[in-house]
mmCIF file of C-alpha atoms in Angstrom:
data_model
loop_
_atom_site.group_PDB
_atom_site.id
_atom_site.type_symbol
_atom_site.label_atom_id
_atom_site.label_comp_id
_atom_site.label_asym_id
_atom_site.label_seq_id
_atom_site.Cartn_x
_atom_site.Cartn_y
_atom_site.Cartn_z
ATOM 1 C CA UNK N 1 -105.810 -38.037 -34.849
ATOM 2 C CA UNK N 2 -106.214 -34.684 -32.748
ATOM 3 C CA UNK N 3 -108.497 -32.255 -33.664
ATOM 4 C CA UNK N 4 -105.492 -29.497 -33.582
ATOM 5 C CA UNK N 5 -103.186 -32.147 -35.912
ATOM 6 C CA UNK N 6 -105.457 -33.028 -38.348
ATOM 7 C CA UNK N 7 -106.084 -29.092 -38.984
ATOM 8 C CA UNK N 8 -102.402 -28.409 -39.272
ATOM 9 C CA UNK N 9 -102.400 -31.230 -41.778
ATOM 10 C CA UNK N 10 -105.361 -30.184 -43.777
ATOM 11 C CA UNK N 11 -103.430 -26.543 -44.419
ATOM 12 C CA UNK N 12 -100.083 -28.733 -44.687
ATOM 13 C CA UNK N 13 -101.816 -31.050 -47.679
ATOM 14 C CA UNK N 14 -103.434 -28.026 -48.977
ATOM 15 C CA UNK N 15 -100.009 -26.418 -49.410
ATOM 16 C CA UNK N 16 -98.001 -29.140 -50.430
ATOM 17 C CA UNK N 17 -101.298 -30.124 -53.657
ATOM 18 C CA UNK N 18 -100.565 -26.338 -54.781
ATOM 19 C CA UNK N 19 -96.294 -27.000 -55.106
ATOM 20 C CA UNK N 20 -97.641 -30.458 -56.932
ATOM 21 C CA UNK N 21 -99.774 -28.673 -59.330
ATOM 22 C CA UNK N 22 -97.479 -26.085 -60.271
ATOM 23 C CA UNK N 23 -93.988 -28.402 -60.919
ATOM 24 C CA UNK N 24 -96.720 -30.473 -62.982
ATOM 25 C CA UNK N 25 -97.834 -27.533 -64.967
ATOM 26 C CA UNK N 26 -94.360 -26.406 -65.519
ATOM 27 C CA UNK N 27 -93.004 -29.617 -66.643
ATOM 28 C CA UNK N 28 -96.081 -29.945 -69.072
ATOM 29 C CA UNK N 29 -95.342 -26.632 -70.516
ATOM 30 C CA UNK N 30 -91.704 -28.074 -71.216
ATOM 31 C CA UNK N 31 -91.771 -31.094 -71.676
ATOM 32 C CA UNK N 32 -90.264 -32.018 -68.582
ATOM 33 C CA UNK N 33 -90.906 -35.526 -67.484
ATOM 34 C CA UNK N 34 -90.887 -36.314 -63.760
ATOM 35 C CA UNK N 35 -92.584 -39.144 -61.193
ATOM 36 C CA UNK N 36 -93.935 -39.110 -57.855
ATOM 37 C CA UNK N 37 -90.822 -40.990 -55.041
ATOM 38 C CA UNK N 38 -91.397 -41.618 -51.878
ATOM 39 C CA UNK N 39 -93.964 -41.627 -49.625
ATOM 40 C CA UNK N 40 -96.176 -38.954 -51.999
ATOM 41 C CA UNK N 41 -95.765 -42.152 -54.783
ATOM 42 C CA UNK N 42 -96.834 -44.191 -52.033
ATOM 43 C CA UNK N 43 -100.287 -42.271 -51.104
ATOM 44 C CA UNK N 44 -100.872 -42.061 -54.704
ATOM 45 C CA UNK N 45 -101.331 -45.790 -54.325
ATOM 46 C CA UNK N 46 -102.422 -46.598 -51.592
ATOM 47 C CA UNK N 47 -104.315 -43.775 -50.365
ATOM 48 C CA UNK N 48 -105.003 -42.067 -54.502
ATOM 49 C CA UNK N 49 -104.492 -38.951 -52.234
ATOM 50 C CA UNK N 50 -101.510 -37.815 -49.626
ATOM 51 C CA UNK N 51 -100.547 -40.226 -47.041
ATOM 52 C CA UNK N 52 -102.989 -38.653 -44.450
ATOM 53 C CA UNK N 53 -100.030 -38.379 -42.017
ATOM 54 C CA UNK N 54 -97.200 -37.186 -44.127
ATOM 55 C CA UNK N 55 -96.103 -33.501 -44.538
ATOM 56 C CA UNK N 56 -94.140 -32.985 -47.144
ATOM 57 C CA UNK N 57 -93.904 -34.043 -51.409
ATOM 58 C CA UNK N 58 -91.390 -35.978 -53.025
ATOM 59 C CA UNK N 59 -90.549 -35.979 -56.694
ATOM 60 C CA UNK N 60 -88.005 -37.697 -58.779
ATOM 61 C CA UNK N 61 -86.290 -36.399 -62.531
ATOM 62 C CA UNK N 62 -83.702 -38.159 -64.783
ATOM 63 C CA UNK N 63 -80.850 -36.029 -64.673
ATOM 64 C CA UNK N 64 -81.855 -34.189 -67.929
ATOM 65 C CA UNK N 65 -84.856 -33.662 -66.990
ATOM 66 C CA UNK N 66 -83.619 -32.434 -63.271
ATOM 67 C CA UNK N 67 -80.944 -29.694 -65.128
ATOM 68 C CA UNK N 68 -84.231 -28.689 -67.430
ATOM 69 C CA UNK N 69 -85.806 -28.140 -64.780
ATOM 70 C CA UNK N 70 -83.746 -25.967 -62.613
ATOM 71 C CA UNK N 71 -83.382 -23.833 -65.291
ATOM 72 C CA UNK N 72 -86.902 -22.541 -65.937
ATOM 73 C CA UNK N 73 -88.022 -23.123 -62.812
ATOM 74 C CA UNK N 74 -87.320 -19.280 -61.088
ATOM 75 C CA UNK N 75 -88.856 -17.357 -64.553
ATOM 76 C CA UNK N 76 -91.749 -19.902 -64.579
ATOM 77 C CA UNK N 77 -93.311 -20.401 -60.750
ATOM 78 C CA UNK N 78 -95.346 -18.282 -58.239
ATOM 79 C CA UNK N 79 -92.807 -16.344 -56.897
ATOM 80 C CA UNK N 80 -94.618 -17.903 -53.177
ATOM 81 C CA UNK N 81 -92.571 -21.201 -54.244
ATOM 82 C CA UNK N 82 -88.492 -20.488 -53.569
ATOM 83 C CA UNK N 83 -85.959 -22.571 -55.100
ATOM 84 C CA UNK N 84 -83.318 -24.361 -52.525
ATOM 85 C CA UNK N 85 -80.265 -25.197 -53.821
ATOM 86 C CA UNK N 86 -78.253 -27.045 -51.731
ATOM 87 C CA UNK N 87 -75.248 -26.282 -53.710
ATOM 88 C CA UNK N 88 -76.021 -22.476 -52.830
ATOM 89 C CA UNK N 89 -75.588 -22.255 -49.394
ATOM 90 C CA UNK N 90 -72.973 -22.685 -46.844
ATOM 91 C CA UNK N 91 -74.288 -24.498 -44.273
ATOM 92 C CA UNK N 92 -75.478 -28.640 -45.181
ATOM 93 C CA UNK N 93 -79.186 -29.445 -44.624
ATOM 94 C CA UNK N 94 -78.438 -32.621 -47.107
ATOM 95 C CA UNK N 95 -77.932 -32.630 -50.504
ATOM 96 C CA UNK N 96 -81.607 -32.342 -52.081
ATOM 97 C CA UNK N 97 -82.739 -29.437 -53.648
ATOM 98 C CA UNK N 98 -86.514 -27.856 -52.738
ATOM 99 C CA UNK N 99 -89.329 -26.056 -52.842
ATOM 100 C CA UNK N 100 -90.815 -23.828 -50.106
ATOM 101 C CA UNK N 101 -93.742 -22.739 -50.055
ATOM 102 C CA UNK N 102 -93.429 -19.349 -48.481
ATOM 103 C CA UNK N 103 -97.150 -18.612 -47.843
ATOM 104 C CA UNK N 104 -97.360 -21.242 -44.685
ATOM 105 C CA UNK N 105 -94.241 -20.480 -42.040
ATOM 106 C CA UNK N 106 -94.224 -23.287 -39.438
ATOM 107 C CA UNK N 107 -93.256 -21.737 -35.639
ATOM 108 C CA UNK N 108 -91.192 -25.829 -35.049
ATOM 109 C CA UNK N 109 -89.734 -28.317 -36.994
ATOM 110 C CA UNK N 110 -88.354 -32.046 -35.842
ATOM 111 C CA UNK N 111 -84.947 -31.017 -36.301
ATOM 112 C CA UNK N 112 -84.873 -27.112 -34.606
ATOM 113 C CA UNK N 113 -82.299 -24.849 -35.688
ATOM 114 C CA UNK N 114 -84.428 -22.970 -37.936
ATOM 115 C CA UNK N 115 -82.402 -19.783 -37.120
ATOM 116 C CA UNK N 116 -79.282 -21.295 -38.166
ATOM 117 C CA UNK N 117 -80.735 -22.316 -42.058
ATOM 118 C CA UNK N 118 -82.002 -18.606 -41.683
ATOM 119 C CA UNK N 119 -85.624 -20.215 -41.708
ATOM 120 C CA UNK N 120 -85.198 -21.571 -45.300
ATOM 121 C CA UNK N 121 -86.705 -25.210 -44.230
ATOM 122 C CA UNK N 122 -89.222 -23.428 -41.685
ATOM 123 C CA UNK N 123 -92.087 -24.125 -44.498
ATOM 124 C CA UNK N 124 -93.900 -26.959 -47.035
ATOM 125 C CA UNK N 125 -91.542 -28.472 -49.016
ATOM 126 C CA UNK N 126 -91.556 -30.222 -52.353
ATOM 127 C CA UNK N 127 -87.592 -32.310 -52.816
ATOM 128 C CA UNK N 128 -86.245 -32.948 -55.622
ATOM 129 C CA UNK N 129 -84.753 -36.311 -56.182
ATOM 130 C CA UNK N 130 -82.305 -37.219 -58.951
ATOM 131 C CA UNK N 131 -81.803 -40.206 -61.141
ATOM 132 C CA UNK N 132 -78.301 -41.068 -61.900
ATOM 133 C CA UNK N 133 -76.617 -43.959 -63.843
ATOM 134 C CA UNK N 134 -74.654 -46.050 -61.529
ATOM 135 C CA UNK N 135 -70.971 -45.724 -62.203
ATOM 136 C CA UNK N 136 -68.590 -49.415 -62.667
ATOM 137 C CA UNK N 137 -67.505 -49.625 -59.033
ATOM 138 C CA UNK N 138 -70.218 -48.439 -57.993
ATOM 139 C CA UNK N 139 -69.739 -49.573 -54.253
ATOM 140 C CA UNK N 140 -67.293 -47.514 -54.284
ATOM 141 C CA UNK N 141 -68.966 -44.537 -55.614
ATOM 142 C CA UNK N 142 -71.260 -44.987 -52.943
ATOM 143 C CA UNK N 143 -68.593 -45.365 -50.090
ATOM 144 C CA UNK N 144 -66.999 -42.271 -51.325
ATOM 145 C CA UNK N 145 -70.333 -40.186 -51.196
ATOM 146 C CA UNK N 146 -71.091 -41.370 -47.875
ATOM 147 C CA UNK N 147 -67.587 -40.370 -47.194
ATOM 148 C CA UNK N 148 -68.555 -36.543 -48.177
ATOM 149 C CA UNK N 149 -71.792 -36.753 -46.526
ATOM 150 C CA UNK N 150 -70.279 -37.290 -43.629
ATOM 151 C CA UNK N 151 -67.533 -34.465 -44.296
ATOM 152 C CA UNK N 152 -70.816 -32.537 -44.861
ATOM 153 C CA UNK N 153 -71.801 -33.017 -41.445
ATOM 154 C CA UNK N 154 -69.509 -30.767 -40.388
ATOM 155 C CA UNK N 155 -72.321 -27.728 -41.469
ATOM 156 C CA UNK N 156 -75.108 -28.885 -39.692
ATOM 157 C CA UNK N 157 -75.575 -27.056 -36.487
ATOM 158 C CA UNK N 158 -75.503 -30.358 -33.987
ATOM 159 C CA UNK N 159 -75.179 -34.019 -34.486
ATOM 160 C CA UNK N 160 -77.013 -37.075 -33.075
ATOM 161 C CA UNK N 161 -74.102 -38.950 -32.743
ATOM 162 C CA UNK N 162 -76.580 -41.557 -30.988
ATOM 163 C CA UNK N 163 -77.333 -43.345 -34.092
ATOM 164 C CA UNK N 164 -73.923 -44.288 -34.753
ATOM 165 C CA UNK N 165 -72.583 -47.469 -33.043
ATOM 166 C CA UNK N 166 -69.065 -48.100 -31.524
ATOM 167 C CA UNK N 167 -66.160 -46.787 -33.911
ATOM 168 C CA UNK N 168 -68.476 -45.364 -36.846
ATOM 169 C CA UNK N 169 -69.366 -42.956 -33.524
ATOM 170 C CA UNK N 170 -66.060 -42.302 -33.420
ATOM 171 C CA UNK N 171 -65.299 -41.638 -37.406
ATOM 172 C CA UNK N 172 -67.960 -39.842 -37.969
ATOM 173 C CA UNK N 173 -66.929 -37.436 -35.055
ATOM 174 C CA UNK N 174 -63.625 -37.161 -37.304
ATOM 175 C CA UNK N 175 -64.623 -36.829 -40.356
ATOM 176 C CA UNK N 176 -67.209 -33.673 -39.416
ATOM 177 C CA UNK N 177 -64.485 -31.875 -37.746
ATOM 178 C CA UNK N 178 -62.731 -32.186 -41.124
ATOM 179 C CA UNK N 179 -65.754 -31.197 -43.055
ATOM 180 C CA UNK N 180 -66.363 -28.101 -40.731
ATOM 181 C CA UNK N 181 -63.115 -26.715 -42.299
ATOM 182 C CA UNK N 182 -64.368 -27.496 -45.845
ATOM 183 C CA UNK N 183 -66.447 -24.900 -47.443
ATOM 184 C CA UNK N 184 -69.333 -26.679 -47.948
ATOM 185 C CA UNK N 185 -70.021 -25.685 -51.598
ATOM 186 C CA UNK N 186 -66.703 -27.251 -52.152
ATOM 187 C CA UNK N 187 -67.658 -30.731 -50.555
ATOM 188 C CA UNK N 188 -71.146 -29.865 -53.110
ATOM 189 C CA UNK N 189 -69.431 -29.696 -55.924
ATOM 190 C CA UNK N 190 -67.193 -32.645 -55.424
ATOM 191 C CA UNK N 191 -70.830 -34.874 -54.199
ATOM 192 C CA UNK N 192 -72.184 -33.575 -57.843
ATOM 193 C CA UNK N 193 -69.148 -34.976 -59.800
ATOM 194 C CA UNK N 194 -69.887 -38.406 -57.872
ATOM 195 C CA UNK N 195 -73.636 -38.327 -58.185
ATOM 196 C CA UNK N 196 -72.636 -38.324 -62.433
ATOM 197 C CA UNK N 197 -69.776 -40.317 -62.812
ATOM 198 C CA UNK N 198 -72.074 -43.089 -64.599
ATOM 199 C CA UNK N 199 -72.507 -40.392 -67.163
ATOM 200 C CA UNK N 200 -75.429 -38.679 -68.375
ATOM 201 C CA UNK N 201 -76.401 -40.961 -71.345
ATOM 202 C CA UNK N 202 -80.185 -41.947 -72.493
ATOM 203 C CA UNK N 203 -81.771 -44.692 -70.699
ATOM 204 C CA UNK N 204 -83.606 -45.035 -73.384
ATOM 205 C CA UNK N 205 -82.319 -48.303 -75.703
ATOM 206 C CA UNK N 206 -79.761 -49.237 -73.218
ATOM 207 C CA UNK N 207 -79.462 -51.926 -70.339
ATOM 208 C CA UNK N 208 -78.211 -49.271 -67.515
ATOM 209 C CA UNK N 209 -79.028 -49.850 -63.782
ATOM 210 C CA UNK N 210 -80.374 -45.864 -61.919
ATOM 211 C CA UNK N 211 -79.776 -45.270 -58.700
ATOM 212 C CA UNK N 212 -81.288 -42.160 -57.106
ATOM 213 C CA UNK N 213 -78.362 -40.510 -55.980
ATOM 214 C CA UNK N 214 -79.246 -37.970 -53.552
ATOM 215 C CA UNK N 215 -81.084 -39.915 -51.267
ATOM 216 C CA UNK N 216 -79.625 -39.722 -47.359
ATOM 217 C CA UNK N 217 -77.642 -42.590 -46.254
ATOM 218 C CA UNK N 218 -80.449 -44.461 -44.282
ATOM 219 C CA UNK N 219 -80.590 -48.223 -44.570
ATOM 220 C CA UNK N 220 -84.002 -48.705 -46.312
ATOM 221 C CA UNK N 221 -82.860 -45.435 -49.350
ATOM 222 C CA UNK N 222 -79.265 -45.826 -49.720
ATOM 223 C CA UNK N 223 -77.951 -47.455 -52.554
ATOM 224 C CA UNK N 224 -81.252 -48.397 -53.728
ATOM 225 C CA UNK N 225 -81.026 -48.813 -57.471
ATOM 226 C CA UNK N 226 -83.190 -50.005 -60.118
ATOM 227 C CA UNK N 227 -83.455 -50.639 -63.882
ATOM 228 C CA UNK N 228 -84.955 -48.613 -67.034
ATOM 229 C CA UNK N 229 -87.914 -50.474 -67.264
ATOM 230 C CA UNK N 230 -89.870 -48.811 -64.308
ATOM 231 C CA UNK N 231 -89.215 -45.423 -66.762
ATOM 232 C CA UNK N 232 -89.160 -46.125 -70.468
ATOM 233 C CA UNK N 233 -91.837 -45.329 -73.126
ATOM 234 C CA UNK N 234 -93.511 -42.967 -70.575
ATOM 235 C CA UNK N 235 -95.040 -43.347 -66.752
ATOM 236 C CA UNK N 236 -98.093 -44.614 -65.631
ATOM 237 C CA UNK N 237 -100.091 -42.520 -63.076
ATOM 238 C CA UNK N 238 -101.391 -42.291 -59.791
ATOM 239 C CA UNK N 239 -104.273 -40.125 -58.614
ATOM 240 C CA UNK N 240 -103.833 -37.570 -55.523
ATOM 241 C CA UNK N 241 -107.183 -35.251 -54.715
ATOM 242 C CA UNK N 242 -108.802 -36.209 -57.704
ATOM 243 C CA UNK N 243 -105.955 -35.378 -60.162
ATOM 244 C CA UNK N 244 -103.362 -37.611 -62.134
ATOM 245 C CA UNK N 245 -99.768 -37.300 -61.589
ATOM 246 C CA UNK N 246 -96.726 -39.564 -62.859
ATOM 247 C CA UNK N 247 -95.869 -42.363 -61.561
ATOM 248 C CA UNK N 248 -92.906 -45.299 -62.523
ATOM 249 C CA UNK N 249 -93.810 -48.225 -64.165
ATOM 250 C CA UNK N 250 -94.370 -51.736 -62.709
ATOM 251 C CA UNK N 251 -94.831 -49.544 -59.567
ATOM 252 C CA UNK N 252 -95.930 -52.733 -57.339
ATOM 253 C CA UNK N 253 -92.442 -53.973 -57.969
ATOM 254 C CA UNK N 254 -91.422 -50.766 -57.037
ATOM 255 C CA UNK N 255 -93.038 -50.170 -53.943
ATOM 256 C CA UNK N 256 -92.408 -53.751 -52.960
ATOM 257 C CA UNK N 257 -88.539 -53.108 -53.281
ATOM 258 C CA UNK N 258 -88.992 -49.980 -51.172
ATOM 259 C CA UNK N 259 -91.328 -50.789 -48.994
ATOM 260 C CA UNK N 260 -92.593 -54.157 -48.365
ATOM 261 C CA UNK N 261 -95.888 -54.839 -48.017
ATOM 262 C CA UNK N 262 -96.651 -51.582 -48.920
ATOM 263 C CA UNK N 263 -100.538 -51.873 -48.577
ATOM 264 C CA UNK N 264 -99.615 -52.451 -45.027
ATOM 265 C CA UNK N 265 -100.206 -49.408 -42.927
ATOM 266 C CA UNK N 266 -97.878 -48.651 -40.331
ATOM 267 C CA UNK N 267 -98.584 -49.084 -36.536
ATOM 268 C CA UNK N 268 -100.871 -46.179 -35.153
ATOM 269 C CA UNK N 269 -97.984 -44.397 -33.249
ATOM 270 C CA UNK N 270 -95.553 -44.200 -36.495
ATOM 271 C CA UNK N 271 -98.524 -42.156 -37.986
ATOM 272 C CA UNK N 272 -97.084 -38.777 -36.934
ATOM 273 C CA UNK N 273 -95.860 -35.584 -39.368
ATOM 274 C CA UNK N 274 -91.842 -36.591 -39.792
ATOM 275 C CA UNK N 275 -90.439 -32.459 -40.421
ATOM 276 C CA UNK N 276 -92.751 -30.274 -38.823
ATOM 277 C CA UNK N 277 -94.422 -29.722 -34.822
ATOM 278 C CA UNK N 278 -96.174 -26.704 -34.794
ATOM 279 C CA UNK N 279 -98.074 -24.286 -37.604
ATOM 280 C CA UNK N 280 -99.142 -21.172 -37.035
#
C-alpha cells in the first residue's frame, strides 16, 4: 500500500476507533445493547483490529435499542460527532442514519457531489444499521421497499444507470422521475412504516426471523435475514486495537452467510478505501 494511502488510513482508523469508543461508552451508560455489522464485524475477526483497507464503521441495534439510542445520543456525545438522520433531510443519500466525525474533512469522496449533501458525508462515518422483524409476506415487504428506494432515487444528484440491465434501466429511470416530485421525507416516512411492519416485539422467547432492514439493495445485503439465536442472552465479542466490542453470536455462521470464506482475503486490487479519495 502507498506510503500517502496508508497515512490517510492511519488518521481514517484513528478517527473512525474514537466514534467506536464513544457509541460504546454511551450505550454502556444506558444500557444500550448494540453489535459490530459489516465489514468492522469482519476485521474484528479476522484482523481483531479494522480491516486495514476499509474506511468507515458499521454498527447494528434491535429496533429498541436503535430508538434508545437516537434519543440520548445529541445530549450525550462530543459535540465533534453529528447525528445524520436520513429522515431529516431532503435530498436521499440512502436510508441509514450516521455519525460524522467533524474533526477530519475529506477534500473527495467515491461518489462526488459533496456540495449537493452540503458536505454532510465529506467526513468518517459510523452507520447505523437496524434490526427489524420480518413482516408475513415478507417478499413483498421487500419488493415494496425497493420500490421506494428507487422512488428515492429521485434525490440523489446523478444516477449510474449502468448497473441496471435492459428494462430495470428503463424502470428505474421512471420511477426516479416520480420520486423527484416526492418530498423525500415523505418517501422516509412511508420506508420507516415498512422497515416495522413485523412489529416491534421482543426477540427474546420467541421464534422470529430479523432482517436488517436498512441495508441498500445490493445482491450480497438485501434481504439478508437471520434468526434470534445469533442475539439472545447477550453477544459475544470481538477485539479491535486492543479493546472488546460486541459482536453476534455463532458469528462463523454469520460471517459465512455474509461472506463466504470469510478468512479469505480479497484479491490485492479490491483492497482499496470504498467512500473516500483524498484527506487533507
Amino acid at each position: 500500500m502507498e506510503k500517502e494511502v496508508q497515512e490517510y488510513l492511519d488518521r481514517v482508523h484513528d478517527s473512525d476507533f474514537a466514534m467506536l469508543s464513544e457509541v460504546d461508552r454511551i450505550c454502556k451508560k444506558h444500557g444500550i445493547q448494540y453489535f459490530l455489522h459489516g465489514g468492522t464485524f469482519l476485521g474484528a475477526v479476522r484482523h481483531q483490529d479494522f480491516i486495514p483497507w476499509d474506511d468507515d464503521v458499521d454498527i447494528l441495534f434491535l429496533r429498541k435499542d436503535y430508538e434508545k439510542f437516537l434519543e440520548v445520543f445529541e445530549s450525550e456525545a462530543d459535540k465533534r460527532f453529528k447525528l445524520l438522520r436520513f429522515e431529516k433531510y431532503p435530498q436521499f443519500f440512502d436510508f441509514i442514519t450516521k455519525i460524522a466525525d467533524q474533526d477530519l474533512t475529506y477534500e473527495g469522496t467515491s461518489f462526488g457531489a459533496e456540495d449537493f449533501y452540503e458536505n454532510r458525508y465529506s467526513h468518517p462515518t459510523l452507520d447505523l444499521f437496524v434490526f427489524d422483524i420480518e413482516a408475513g409476506h415478507h417478499k413483498w415487504q421487500l419488493t415494496r421497499m425497493k420500490f421506494l428506494y428507487a422512488l428515492a432515487m429521485g434525490h440523489r444528484p446523478y444516477i449510474d444507470y449502468s448497473k441496471f440491465d435492459g428494462a430495470m434501466k428503463t424502470v428505474a429511470k421512471v420511477l426516479a422521475g416520480i420520486g423527484r416530485v416526492i418530498p423525500f421525507k415523505v418517501i422516509a416516512r412511508q420506508y420507516i412504516k415498512l422497515q416495522t411492519l413485523g412489529g416491534l416485539a421482543e426477540v427474546h422467547g420467541e421464534k422470529k426471523t430479523l432482517f436488517i432492514s436498512n441495508e441498500q439493495p445490493d445482491p450480497r445485503y438485501w434481504g439478508l435475514d437471520f434468526g434470534p439465536e445469533h442475539l439472545i442472552d447477550g453477544p459475544d465479542t470481538g477485539i479491535i486495537r486492543g479493546k472488546e466490542f460486541p459482536i453476534p453470536k455463532l458469528h462463523d455462521k454469520w460471517l459465512t452467510k455474509t461472506y463466504g470464506n470469510f478468512m479469505a482475503l480479497p484479491p490485492e486490487d479490491k483492497r482499496v478505501p470504498m467512500h473516500v479519495n483524498i484527506i487533507k
